[in-house]
Short mmCIF file of C-alpha atoms in Angstrom, two decimals:
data_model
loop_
_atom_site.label_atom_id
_atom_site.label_comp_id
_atom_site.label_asym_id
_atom_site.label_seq_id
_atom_site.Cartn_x
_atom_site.Cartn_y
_atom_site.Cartn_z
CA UNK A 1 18.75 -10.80 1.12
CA UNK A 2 16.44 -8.24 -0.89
CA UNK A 3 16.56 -4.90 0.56
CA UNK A 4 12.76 -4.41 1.35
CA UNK A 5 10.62 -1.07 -0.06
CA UNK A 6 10.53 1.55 2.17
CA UNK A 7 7.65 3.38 0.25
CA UNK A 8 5.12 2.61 -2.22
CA UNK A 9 5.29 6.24 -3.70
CA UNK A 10 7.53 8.88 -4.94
CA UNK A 11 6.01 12.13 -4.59
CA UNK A 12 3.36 13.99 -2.29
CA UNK A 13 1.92 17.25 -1.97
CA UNK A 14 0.60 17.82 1.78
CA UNK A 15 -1.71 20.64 2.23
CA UNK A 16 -1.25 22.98 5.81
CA UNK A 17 2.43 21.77 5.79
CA UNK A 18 3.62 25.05 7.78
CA UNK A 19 2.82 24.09 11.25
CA UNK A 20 0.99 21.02 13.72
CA UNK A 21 -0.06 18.13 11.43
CA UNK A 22 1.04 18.63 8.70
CA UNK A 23 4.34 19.70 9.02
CA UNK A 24 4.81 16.56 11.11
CA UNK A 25 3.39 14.79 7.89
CA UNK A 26 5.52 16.35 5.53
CA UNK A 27 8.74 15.26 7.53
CA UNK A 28 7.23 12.17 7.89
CA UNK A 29 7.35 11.40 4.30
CA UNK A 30 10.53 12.79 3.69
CA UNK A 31 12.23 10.80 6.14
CA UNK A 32 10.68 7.51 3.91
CA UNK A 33 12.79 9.03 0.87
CA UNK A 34 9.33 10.78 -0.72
CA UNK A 35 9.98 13.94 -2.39
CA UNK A 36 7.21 16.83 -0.89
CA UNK A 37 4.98 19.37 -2.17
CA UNK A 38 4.06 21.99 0.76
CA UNK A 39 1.32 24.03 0.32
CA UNK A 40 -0.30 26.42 2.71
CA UNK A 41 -1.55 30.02 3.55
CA UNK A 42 1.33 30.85 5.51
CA UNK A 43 4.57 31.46 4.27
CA UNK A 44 5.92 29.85 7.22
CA UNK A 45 5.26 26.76 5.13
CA UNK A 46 9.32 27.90 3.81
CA UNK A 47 10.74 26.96 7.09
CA UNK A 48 9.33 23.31 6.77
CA UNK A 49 11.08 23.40 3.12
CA UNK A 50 14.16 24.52 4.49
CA UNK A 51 13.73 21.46 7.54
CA UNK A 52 13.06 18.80 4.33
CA UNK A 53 15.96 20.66 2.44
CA UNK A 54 18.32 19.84 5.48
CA UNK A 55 17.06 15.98 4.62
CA UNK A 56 18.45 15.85 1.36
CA UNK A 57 15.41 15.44 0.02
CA UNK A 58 13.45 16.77 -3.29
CA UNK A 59 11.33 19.35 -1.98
CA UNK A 60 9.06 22.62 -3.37
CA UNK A 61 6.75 25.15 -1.42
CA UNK A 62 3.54 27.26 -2.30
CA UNK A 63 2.21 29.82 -0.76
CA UNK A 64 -1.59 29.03 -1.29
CA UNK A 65 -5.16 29.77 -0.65
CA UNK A 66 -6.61 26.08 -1.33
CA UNK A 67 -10.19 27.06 -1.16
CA UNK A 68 -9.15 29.31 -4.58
CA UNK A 69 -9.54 27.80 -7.55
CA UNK A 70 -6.72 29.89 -9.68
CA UNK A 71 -4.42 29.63 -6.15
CA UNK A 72 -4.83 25.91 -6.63
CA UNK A 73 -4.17 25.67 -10.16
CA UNK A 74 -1.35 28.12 -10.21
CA UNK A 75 0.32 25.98 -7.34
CA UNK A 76 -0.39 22.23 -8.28
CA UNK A 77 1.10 23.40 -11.80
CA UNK A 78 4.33 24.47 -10.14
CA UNK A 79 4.68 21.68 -7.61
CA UNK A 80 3.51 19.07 -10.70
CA UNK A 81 6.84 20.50 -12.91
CA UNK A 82 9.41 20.51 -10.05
CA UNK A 83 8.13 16.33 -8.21
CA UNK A 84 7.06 13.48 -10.58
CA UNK A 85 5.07 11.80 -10.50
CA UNK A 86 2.87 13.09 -7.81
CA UNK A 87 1.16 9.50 -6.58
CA UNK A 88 -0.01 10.96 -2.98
CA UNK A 89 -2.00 13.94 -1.78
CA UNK A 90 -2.61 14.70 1.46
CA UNK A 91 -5.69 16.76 2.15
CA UNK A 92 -4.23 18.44 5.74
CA UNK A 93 -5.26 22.04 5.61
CA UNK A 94 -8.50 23.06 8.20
CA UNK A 95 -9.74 25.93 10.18
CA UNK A 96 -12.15 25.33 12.63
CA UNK A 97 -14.29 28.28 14.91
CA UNK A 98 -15.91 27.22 18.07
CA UNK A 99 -18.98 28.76 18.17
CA UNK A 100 -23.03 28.24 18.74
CA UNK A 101 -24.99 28.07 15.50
CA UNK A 102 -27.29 30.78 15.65
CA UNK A 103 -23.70 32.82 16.57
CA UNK A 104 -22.22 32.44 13.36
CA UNK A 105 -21.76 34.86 10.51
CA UNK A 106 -22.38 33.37 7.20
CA UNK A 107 -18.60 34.19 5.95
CA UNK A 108 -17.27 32.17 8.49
CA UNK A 109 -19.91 28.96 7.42
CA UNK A 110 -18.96 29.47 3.99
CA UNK A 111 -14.87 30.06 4.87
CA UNK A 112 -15.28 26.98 6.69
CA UNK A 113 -16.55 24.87 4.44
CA UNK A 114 -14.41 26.19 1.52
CA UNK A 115 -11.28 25.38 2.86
CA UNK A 116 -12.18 21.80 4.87
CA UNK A 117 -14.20 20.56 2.11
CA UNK A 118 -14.08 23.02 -1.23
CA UNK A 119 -10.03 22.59 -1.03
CA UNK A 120 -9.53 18.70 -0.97
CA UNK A 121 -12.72 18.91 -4.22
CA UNK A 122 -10.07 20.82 -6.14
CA UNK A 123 -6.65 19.54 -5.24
CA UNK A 124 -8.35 16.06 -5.50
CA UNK A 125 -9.42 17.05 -9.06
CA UNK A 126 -6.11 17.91 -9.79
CA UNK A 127 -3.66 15.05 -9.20
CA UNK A 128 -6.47 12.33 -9.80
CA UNK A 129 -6.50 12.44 -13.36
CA UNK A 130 -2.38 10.96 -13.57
CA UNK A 131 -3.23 8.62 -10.57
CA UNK A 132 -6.10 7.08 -12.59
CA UNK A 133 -3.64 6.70 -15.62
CA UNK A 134 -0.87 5.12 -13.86
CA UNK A 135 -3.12 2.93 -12.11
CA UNK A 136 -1.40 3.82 -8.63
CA UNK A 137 -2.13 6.59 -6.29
CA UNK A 138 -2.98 7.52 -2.29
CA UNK A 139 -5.31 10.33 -1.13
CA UNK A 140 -5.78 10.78 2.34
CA UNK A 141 -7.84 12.96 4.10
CA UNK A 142 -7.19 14.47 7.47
CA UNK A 143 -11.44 15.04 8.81
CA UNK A 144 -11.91 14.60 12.17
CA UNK A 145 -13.66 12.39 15.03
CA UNK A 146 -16.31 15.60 14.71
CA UNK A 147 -16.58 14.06 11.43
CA UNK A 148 -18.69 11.60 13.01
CA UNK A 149 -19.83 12.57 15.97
CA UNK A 150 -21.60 16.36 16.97
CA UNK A 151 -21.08 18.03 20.52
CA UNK A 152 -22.31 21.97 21.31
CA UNK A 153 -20.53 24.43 19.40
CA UNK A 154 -18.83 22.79 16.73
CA UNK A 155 -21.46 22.99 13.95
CA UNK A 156 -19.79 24.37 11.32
CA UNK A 157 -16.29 22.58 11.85
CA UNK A 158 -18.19 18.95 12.54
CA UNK A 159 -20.51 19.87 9.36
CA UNK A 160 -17.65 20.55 7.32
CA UNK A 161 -15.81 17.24 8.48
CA UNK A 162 -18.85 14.87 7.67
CA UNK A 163 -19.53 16.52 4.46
CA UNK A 164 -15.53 15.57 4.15
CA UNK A 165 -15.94 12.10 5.45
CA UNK A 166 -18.67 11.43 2.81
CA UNK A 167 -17.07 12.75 -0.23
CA UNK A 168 -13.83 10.26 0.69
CA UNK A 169 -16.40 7.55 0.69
CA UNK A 170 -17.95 8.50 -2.68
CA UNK A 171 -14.25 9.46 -4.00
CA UNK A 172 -13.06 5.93 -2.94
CA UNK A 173 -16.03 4.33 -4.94
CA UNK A 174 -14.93 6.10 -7.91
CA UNK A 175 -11.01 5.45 -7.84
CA UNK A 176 -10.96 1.60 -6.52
CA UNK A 177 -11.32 0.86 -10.41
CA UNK A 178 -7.91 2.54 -10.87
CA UNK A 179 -6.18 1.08 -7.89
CA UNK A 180 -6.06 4.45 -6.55
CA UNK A 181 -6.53 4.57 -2.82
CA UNK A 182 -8.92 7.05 -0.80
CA UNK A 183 -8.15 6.52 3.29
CA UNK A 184 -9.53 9.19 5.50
CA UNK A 185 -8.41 9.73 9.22
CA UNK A 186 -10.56 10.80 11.97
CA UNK A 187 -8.01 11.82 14.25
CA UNK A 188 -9.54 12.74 18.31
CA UNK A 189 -7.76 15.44 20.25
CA UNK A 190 -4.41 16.26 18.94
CA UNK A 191 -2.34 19.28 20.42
CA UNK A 192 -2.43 21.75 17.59
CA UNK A 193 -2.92 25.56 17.39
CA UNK A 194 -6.61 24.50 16.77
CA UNK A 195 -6.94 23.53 20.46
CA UNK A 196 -4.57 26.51 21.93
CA UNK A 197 -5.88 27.48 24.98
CA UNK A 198 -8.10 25.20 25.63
CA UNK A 199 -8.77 24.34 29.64
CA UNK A 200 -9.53 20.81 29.25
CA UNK A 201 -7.04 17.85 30.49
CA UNK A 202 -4.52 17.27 27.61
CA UNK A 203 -2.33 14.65 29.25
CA UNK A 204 -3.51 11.45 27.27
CA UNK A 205 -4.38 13.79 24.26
CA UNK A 206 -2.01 13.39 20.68
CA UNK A 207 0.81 14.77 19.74
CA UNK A 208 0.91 16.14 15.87
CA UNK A 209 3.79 13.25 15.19
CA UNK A 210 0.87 11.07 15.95
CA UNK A 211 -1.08 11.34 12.96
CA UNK A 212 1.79 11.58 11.05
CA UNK A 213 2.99 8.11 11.65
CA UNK A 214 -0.37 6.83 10.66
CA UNK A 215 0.11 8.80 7.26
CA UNK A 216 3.60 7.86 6.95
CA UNK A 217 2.67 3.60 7.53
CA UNK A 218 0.00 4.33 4.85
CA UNK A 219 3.03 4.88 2.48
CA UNK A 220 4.68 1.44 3.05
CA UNK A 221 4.25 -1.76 1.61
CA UNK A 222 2.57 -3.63 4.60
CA UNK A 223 -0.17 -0.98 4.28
CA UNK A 224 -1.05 -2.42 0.36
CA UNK A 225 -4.51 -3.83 2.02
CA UNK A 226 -6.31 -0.64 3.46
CA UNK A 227 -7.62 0.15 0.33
CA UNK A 228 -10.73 2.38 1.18
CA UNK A 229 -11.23 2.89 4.70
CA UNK A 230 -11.93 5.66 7.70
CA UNK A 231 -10.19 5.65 10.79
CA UNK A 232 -10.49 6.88 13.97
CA UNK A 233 -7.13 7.85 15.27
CA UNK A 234 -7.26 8.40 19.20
CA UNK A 235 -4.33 7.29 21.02
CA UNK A 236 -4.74 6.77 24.48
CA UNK A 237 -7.21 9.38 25.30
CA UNK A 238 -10.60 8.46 25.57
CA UNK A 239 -12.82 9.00 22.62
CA UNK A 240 -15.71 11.72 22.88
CA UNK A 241 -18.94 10.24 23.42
CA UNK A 242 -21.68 10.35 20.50
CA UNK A 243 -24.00 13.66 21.22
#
């Protein structure tokens, strides 16, 4: 009997890969055999390289503003040199500020949108070009149910997700030519440091590991037919209502 494929890619670079989500993605992968890129702002984004290390599996970590252009260039460059071919990217890496419209500065808008929706523009850019060329490729990006919904106080972070959820649909468009596919996850409440000490009920809400699994199936052979898609990821806790 034919061993089956455990993966339909090689290589990934996973964007906020220090802690929450993306760590848990980044292990994810690894544990299917595919070699990881880790980029984020912290250099705690080491200790995941050392956990991936442990694995026995090809691994390589930048320290990396993504809403930087040069940062971005500088770090795809190294990661690109060290894991070929890279065939997935995951667009992780958010910051979100709970706060009433009128209440915001305009540096936290603009830091907002330029690393939840200026970051996965210019990683995208980067690894897109070999994806189109070998015909093969994933990008998937991690918006958020605020993506498409609105509630009090979340203007900026539920802007930046829609304006993140509609440049995956217009990004999908433009690779299904190439076979190159464009999934974007809406994931409801998770238990990250985004939602630290928060005084709402968290029993039915996700745990990081969550996501990741969805990510991870995304990889695998039985996942060849979601092509272009966004999906709500909620688990068992009840979805917030449309505002």
């Amino acid at each position: 009997m034919a061993i089956e494929e455990k993966s339909l890619y090689k290589a990934a670079i996973v964007t906020g890969a220090a802690r929450g989500i993306g760590r848990e993605i980044a292990l994810t992968l690894a544990k299917r055999g595919i070699a990881v890129g880790l980029c984020d702002i912290s250099p705690d984004v080491r200790k995941t390289l050392e956990e991936i290390q442990s694995l026995g599996v090809a691994c390589a970590a930048e320290v990396v503003d993504i809403s930087n252009e040069n940062d971005v260039e500088r770090a795809y460059e190294s990661i690109s040199n060290t894991l070929v071919p890279i065939d997935v990217l995951v667009n992780n890496a958010g910051i979100g500020r709970l706060n009433a419209l009128v209440d915001y500065s305009v540096s936290e808008w603009d830091q907002t949108f330029a690393v939840n929706v200026r970051g996965p523009f210019l990683l995208s850019q980067k690894v897109l070009p070999k994806m189109m060329e070998q015909k093969n490729g994933l990008i998937v990006n991690i918006a958020s149910i605020w993506g498409l919904r609105g509630a009090s106080g979340r203007a900026a972070y539920a802007a930046s997700k829609h304006a993140l959820v509609g440049m995956s649909k217009c990004l999908s468009e433009e690779c299904h030519p190439y076979r190159v596919r464009v999934i974007t996850l809406c994931p409801g409440n998770v238990l990250t440091d985004l939602a630290s000490g928060t005084d709402a009920d968290t029993t039915d809400w996700m745990h990081p590991k969550d996501v990741a699994d969805v990510v991870g199936y995304l990889c695998e052979p039985g996942s060849r037919a979601i092509v272009r898609n966004t999906i709500e990821v909620n688990g068992w806790g009840r979805p917030p209502e449309f505002k």
